[in-house]
Coordinates of C-alpha atoms in Angstrom, one line a residue:
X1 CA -2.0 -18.6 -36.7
X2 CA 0.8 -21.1 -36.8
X3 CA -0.5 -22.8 -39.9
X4 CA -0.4 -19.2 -41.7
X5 CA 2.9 -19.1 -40.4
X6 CA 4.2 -22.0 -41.2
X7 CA 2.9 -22.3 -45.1
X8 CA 4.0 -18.7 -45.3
X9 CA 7.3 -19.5 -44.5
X10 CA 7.6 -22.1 -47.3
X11 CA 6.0 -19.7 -50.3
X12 CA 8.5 -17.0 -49.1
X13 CA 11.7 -19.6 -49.4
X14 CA 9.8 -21.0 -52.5
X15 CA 10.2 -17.0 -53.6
X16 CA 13.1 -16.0 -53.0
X17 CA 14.9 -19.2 -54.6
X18 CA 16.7 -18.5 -57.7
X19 CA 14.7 -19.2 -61.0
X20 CA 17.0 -21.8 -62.4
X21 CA 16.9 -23.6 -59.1
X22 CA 13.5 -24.0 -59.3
X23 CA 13.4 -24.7 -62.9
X24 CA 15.6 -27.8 -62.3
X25 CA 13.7 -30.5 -61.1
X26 CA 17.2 -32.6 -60.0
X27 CA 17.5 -29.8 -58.0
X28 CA 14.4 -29.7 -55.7
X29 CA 12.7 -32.6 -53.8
X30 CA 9.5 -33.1 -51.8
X31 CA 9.1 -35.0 -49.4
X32 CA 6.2 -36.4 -47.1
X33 CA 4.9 -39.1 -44.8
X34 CA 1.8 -39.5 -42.8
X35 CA 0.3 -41.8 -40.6
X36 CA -2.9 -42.4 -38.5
X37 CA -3.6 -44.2 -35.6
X38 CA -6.5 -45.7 -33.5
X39 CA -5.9 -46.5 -30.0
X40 CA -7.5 -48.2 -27.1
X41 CA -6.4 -48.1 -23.3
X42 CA -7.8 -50.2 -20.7
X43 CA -7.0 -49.1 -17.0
X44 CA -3.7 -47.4 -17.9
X45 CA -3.5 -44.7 -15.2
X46 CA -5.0 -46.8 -12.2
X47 CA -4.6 -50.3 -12.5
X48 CA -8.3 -50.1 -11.2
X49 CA -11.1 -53.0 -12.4
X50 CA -13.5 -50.4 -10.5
X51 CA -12.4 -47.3 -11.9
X52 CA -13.8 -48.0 -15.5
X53 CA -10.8 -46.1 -16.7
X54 CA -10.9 -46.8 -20.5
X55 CA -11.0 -45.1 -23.4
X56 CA -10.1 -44.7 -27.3
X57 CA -8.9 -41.9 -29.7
X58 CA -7.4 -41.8 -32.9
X59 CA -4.4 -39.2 -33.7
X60 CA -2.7 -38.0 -37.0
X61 CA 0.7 -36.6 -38.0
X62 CA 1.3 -35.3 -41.5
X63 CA 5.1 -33.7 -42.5
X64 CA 5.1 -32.0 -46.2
X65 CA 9.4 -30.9 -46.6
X66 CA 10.9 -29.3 -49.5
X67 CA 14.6 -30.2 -50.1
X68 CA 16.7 -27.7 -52.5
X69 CA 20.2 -27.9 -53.7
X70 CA 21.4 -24.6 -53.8
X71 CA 25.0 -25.0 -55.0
X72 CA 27.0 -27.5 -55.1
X73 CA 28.1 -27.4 -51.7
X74 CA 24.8 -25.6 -49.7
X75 CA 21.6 -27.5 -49.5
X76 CA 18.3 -26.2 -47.7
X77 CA 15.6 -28.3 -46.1
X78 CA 11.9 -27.3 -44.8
X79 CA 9.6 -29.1 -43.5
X80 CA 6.3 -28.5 -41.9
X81 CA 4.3 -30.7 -39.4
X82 CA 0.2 -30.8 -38.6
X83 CA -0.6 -33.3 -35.8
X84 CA -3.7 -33.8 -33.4
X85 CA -6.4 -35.8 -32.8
X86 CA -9.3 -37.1 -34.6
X87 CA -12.4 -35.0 -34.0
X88 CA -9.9 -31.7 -32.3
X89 CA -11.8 -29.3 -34.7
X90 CA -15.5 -28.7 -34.7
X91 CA -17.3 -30.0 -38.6
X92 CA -18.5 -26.3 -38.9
X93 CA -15.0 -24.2 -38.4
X94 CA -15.1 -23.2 -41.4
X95 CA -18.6 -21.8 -41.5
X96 CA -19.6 -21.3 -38.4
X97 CA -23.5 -19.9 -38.1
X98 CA -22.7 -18.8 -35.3
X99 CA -20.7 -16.5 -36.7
X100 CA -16.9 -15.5 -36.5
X101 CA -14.3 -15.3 -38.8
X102 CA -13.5 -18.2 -41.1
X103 CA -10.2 -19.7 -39.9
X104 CA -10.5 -19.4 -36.2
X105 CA -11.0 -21.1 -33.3
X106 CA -11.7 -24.1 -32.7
X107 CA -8.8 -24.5 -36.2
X108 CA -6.5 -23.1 -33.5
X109 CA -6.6 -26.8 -32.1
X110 CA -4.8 -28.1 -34.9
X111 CA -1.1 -28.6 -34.0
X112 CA 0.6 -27.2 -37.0
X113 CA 4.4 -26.1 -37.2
X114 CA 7.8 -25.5 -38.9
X115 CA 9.0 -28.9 -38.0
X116 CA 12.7 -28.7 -39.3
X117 CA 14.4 -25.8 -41.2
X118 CA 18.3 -25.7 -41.6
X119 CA 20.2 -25.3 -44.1
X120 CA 23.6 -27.2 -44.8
X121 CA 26.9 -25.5 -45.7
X122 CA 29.1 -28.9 -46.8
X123 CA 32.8 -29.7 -47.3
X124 CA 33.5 -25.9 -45.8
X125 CA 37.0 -24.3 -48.0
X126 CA 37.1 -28.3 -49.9
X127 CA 37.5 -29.4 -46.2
X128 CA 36.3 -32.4 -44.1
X129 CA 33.8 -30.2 -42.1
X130 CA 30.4 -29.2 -43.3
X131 CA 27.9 -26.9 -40.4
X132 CA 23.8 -27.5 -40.4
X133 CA 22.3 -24.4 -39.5
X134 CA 18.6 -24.0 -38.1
X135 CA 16.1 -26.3 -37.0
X136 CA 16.8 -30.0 -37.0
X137 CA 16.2 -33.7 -36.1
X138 CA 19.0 -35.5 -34.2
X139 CA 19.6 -39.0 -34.1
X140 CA 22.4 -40.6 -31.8
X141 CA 23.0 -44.2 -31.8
X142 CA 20.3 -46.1 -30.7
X143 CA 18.6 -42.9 -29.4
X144 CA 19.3 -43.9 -25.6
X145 CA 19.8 -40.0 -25.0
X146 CA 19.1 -37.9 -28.1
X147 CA 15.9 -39.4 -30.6
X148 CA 13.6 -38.5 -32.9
X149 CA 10.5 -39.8 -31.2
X150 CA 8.9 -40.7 -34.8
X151 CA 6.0 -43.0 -32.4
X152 CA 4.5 -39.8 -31.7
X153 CA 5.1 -36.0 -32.6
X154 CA 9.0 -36.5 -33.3
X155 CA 11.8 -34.2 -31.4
X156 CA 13.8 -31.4 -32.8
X157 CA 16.4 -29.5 -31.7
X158 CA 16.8 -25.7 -33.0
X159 CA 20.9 -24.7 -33.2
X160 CA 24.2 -26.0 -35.1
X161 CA 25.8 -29.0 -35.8
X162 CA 29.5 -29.6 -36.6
X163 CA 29.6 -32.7 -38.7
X164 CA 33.4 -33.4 -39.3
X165 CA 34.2 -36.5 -41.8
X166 CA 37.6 -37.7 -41.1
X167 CA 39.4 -40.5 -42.8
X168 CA 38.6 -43.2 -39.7
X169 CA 36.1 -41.8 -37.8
X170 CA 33.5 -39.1 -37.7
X171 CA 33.0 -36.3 -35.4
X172 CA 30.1 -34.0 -34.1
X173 CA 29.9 -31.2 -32.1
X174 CA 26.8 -29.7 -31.4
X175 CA 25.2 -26.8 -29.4
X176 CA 21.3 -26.2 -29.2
X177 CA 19.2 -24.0 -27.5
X178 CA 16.0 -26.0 -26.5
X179 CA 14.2 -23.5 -24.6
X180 CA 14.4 -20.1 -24.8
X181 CA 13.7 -18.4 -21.3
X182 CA 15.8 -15.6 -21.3
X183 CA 13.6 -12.2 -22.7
X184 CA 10.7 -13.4 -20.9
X185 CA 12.7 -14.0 -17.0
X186 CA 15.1 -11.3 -18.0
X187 CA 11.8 -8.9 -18.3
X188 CA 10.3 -10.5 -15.3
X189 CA 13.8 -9.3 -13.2
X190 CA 15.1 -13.0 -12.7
X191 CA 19.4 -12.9 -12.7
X192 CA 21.4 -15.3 -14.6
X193 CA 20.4 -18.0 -17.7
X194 CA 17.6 -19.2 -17.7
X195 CA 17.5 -21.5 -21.3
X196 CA 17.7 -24.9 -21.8
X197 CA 20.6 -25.8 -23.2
X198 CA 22.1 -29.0 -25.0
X199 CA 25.6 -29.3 -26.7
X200 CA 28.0 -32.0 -26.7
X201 CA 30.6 -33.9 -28.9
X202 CA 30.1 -37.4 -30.3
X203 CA 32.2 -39.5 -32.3
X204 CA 32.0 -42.9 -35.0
X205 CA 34.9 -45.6 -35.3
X206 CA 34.8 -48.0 -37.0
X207 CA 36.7 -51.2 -35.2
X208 CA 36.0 -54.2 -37.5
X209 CA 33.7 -55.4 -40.2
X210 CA 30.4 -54.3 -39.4
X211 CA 31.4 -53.1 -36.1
X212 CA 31.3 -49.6 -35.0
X213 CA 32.0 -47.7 -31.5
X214 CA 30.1 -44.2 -30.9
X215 CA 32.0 -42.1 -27.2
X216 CA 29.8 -38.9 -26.8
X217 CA 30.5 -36.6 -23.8
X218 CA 26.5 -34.2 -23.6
X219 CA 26.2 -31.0 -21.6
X220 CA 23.0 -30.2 -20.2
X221 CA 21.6 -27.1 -18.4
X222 CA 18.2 -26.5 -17.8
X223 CA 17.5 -22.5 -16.4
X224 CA 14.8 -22.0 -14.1
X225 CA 12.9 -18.8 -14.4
X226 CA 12.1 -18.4 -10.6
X227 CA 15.8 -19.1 -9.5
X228 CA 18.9 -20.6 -10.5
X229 CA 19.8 -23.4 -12.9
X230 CA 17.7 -26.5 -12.2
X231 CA 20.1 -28.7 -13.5
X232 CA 23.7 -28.7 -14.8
X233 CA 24.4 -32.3 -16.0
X234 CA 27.3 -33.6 -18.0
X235 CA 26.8 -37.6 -20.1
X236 CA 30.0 -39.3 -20.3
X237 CA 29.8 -42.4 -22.2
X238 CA 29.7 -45.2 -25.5
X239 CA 28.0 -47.5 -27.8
X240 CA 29.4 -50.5 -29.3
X241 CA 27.3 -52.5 -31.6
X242 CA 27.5 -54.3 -34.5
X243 CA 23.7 -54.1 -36.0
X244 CA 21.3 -57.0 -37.1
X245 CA 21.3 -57.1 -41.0
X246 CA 19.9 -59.7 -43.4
X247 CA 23.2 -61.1 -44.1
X248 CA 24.4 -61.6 -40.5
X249 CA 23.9 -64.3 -37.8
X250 CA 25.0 -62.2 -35.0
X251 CA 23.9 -59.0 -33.6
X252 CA 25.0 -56.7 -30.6
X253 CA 24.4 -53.7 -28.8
X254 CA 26.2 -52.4 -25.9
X255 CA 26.1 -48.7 -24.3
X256 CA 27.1 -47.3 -21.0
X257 CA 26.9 -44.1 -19.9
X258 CA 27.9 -41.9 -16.9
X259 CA 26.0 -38.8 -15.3
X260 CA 27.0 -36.1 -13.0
X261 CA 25.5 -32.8 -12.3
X262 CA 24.5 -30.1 -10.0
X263 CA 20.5 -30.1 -9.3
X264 CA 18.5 -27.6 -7.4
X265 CA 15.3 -29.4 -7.4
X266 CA 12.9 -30.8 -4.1
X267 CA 11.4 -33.2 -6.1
X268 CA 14.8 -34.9 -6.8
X269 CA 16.9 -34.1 -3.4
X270 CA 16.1 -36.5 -0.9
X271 CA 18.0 -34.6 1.4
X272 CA 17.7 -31.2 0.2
X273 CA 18.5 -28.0 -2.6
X274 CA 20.6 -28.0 -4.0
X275 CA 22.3 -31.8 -4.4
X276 CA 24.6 -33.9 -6.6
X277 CA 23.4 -36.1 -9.3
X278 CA 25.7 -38.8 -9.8
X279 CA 24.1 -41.9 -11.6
X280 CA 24.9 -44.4 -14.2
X281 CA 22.5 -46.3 -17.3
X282 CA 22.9 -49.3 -19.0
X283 CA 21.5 -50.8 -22.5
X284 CA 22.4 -54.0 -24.0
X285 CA 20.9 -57.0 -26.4
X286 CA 22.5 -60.0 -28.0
X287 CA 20.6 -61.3 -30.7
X288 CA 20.5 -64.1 -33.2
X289 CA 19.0 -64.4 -36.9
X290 CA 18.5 -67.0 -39.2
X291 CA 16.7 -67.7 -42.8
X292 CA 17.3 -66.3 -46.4
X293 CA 13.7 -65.3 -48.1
X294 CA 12.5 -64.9 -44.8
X295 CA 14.3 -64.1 -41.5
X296 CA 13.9 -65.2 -38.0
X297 CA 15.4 -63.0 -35.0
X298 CA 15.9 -64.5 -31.2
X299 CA 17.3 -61.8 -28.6
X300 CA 18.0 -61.2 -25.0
X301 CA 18.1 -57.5 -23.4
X302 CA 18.5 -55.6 -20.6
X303 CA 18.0 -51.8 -19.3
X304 CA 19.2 -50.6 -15.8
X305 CA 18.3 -46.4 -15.3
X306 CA 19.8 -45.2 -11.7
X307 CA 21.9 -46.3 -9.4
X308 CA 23.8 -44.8 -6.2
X309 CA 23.6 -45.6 -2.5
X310 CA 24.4 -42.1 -1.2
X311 CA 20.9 -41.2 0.2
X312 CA 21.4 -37.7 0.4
X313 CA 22.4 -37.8 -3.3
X314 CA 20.0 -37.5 -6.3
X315 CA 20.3 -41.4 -7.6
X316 CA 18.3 -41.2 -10.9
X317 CA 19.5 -40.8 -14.3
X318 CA 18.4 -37.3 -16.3
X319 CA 17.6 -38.6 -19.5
X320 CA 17.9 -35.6 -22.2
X321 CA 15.9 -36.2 -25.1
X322 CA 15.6 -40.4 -25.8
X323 CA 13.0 -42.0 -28.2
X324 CA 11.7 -44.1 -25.3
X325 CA 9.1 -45.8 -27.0
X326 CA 9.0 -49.8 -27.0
X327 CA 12.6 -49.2 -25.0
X328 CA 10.9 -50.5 -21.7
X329 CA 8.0 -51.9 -23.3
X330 CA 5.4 -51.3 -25.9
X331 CA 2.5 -49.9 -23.4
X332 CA 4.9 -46.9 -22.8
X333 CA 3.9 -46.9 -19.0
X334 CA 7.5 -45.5 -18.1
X335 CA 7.9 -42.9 -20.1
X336 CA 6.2 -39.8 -21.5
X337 CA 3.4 -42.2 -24.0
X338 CA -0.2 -41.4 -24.7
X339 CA -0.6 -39.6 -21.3
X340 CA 0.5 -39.7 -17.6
X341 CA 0.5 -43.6 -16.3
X342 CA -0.3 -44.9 -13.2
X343 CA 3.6 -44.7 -12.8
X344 CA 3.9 -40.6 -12.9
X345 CA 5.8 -39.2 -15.9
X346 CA 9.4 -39.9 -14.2
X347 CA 9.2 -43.9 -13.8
X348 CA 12.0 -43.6 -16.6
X349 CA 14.7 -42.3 -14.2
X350 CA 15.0 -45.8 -11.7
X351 CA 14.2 -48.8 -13.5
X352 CA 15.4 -51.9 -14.5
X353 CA 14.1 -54.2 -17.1
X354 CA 14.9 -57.6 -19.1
X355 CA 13.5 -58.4 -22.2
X356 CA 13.6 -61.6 -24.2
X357 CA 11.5 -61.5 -28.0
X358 CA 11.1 -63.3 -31.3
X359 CA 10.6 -61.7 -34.3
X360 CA 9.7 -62.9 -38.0
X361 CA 10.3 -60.7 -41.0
X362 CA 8.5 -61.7 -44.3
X363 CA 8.6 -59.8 -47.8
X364 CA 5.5 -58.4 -46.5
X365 CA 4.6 -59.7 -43.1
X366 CA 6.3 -59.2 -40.1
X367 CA 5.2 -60.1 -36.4
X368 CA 7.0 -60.1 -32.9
X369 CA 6.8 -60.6 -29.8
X370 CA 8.1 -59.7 -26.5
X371 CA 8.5 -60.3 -23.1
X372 CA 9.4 -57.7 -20.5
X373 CA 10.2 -58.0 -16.6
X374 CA 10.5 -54.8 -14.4
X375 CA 12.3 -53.8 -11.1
X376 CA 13.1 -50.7 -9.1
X377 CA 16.9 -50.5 -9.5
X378 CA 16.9 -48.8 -6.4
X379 CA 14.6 -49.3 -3.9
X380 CA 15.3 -46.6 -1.6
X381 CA 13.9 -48.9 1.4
X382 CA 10.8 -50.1 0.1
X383 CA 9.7 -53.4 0.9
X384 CA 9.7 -54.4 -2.5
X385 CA 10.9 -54.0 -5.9
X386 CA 9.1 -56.2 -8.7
X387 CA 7.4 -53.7 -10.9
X388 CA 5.6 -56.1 -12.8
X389 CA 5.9 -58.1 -16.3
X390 CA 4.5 -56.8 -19.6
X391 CA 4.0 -58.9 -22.9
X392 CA 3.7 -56.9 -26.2
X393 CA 3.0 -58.8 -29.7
X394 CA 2.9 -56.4 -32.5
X395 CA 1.8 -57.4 -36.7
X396 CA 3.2 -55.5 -39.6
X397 CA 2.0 -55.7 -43.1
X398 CA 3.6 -54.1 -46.3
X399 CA 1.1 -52.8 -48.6
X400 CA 3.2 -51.1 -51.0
X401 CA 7.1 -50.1 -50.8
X402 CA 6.1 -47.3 -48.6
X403 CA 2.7 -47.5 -47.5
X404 CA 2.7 -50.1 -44.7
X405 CA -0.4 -51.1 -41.7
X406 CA 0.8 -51.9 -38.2
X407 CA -1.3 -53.8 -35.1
X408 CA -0.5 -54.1 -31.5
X409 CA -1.4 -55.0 -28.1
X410 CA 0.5 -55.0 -25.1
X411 CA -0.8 -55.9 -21.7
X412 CA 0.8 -54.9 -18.6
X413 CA 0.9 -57.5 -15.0
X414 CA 1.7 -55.6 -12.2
X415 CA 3.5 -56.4 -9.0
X416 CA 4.3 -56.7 -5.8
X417 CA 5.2 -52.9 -5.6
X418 CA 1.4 -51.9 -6.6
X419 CA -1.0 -52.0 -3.8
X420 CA -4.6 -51.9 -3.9
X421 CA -6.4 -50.6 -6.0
X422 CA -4.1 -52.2 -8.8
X423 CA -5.7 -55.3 -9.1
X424 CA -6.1 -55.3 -12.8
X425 CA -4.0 -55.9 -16.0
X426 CA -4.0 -52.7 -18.0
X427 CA -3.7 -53.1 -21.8
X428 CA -3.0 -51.1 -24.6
X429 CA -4.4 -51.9 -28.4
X430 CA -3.2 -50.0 -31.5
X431 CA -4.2 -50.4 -35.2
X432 CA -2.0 -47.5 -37.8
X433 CA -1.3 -46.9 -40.9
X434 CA 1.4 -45.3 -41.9
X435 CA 2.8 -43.8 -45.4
X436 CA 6.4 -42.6 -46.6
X437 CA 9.5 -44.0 -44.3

């Protein structure tokens, strides 16, 4: 039903276009990238020799968009999105003989939607501000709190975006509904809001050649539909950074950020509903690059999520909506990756990690490899706090100018924090392929 949806959606805007819109190719652009990828996982939710916990699978993600100029000022985008995994959909869907109509289940498996869909109204009365209007991928900074997630399905966020170009800096104030609770709790007889919601304004200055500093100040409130709001967080903070280039030595990041908030959760108040959040993050690399044809890369990182030492107080950092992968380590074990790890879906919210890598990038070969150490940064009385190390090594190869293969492993040494049964090295192994960006 989505896919009906979804391709219905595009004939209909394909429709209703004007004719000389569509007749002008300069005016209409499609757009599409794909990739595929095998994956093997060795003891990655138990750290168990004796469990036998291993598997593989292979998933896919295919986006088709359709970009039209409309004027010269308003511009539309659509794009739709089919992901899954290899072998979701039985061979005989679309005959069964065991009868049933043609089309459903097990098609219904399929992942198919409108990915993005907004449309852009720019330089608003020959002004500095233009709105985006729909459906939409957003990107800030270094996507500490707000990513695309492009590893895996991707993120979107569905409301409008302010995007203000001033003569020494831009601006963006946003507001986004990310859930919609409302008709369905309102129905049900539960008071107050009950969405997920996510606005905030960010800024761009540029300080020096090269240089840039992004403050943002994020608002998040996420309704419960069996009571009152969850959680009611406001992100105060910046990014400086100049970025790594092919023409520059030196590269930089640093980013700090500030969190605050009302939660009325059990799992997070230590010493009960409803509690303060009050909690901190940290992100920074120094790196160092070298060569002309060919370029070498040396860096130094670190990550600290959480801190506090009020024990009544919830201590861990909410992030919103990061692109997490590879941020604390390639196997993804602290963040939402290819399933629940060993360390629970919230591992992301108190840890600490350094990280120290080399990377070479060729004309068509690239390779790198990194070296990651964990810690607790709070641990809340336990007797320890080493995590564990984890070493990732990952190959790229350009085939064409934008079809491209990527391999990887990543293996995973536990600590002293781990008890029995983790007395194995869990590892993760990857081959894709991926096509367009």
């Amino acid at each position: 039903m989505k896919r009906m949806v979804c391709l219905s959606l595009l004939l209909a805007g394909a429709l209703i276009l004007p004719a000389p819109v569509l007749a002008d190719d300069d005016k209409v652009t499609i757009t599409g990238e794909a990739f595929a990828r095998t994956e093997y996982l060795d003891d990655f939710d138990d750290f168990d020799s004796n469990a036998g916990r291993s598997w593989d699978f292979s998933t896919y993600r295919i986006r088709i968009g359709l970009d039209f100029e409309l004027t010269d000022n308003i511009d539309a985008f659509a794009q739709v999105q089919a992901h899954g995994l290899w072998g979701d959909s039985e061979f005989r869907a679309s005959g069964d003989p065991a009868g049933g109509a043609v089309g459903q289940a097990p098609f219904d498996n399929d992942s198919l939607l409108l990915y993005q869909a907004y449309v852009n109204l720019n330089d608003l009365a020959d002004g500095p501000v233009s709105l985006r209007i729909g459906r939409q991928e957003h990107v800030l900074g270094n996507e500490l709190h707000l990513g695309d997630n492009s590893f895996y399905n991707g993120q979107f966020f569905d409301g409008v975006r302010a995007m203000i170009d001033l003569e020494k800096t831009d601006l963006d104030i946003f507001f986004y509904n990310v859930e919609e609770r409302d008709i369905t709790a309102d129905f049900g007889g539960v008071p107050g809001s009950n969405d997920t919601k996510l606005g905030g304004v960010t800024a761009n200055f540029e300080v020096a050649e090269d240089q840039k500093i992004e403050p943002y100040v994020l608002y998040y409130h996420d309704g419960s539909p069996a009571g009152p709001a969850s959680y009611e967080l406001y992100t105060v903070g910046a990014l400086y950074m100049r970025p790594a280039d092919d023409d520059r030595k030196f590269d930089w990041s640093v980013e700090a950020a500030f969190q605050k908030g009302d939660v009325n959760d059990p799992s997070a108040c230590p010493g009960g509903t409803p509690c303060d959040l009050k909690s901190s993050i940290f992100e920074g690399w120094f790196g160092y690059s070298w060569g002309d044809d060919s370029r070498h890369r040396v860096h130094v990182g670190a990550l600290a999520i959480g801190d506090g030492d009020d024990p009544v107080d919830a201590e861990f950092f909410m992030s919103i909506a990061p692109d997490t992968h590879r941020r604390a380590g390639a196997m993804d074990l602290f963040t939402e990756g290819p399933g629940t790890s060993f360390l629970g879906t919230d591992s992301f919210h108190n840890l600490t990690t350094y990280n120290v890598g080399y990377a070479f990038t060729g004309e068509r070969h690239g390779v790198s490899a990194t070296y990651h150490d964990f810690t607790l940064t709070e641990d809340f009385g336990a007797p320890a706090d080493e995590l564990g190390q984890e070493i990732d090594v990952i190959y790229n190869f350009k085939l064409k100018e934008k079809v491209g293969f990527e391999l990887g492993v990543a293996q995973f040494m536990p600590d002293d924090v781990f008890v029995a049964p983790a007395d194995d090295d869990p590892f993760r192994v990857w081959a894709m392929m991926k096509i367009g960006k």
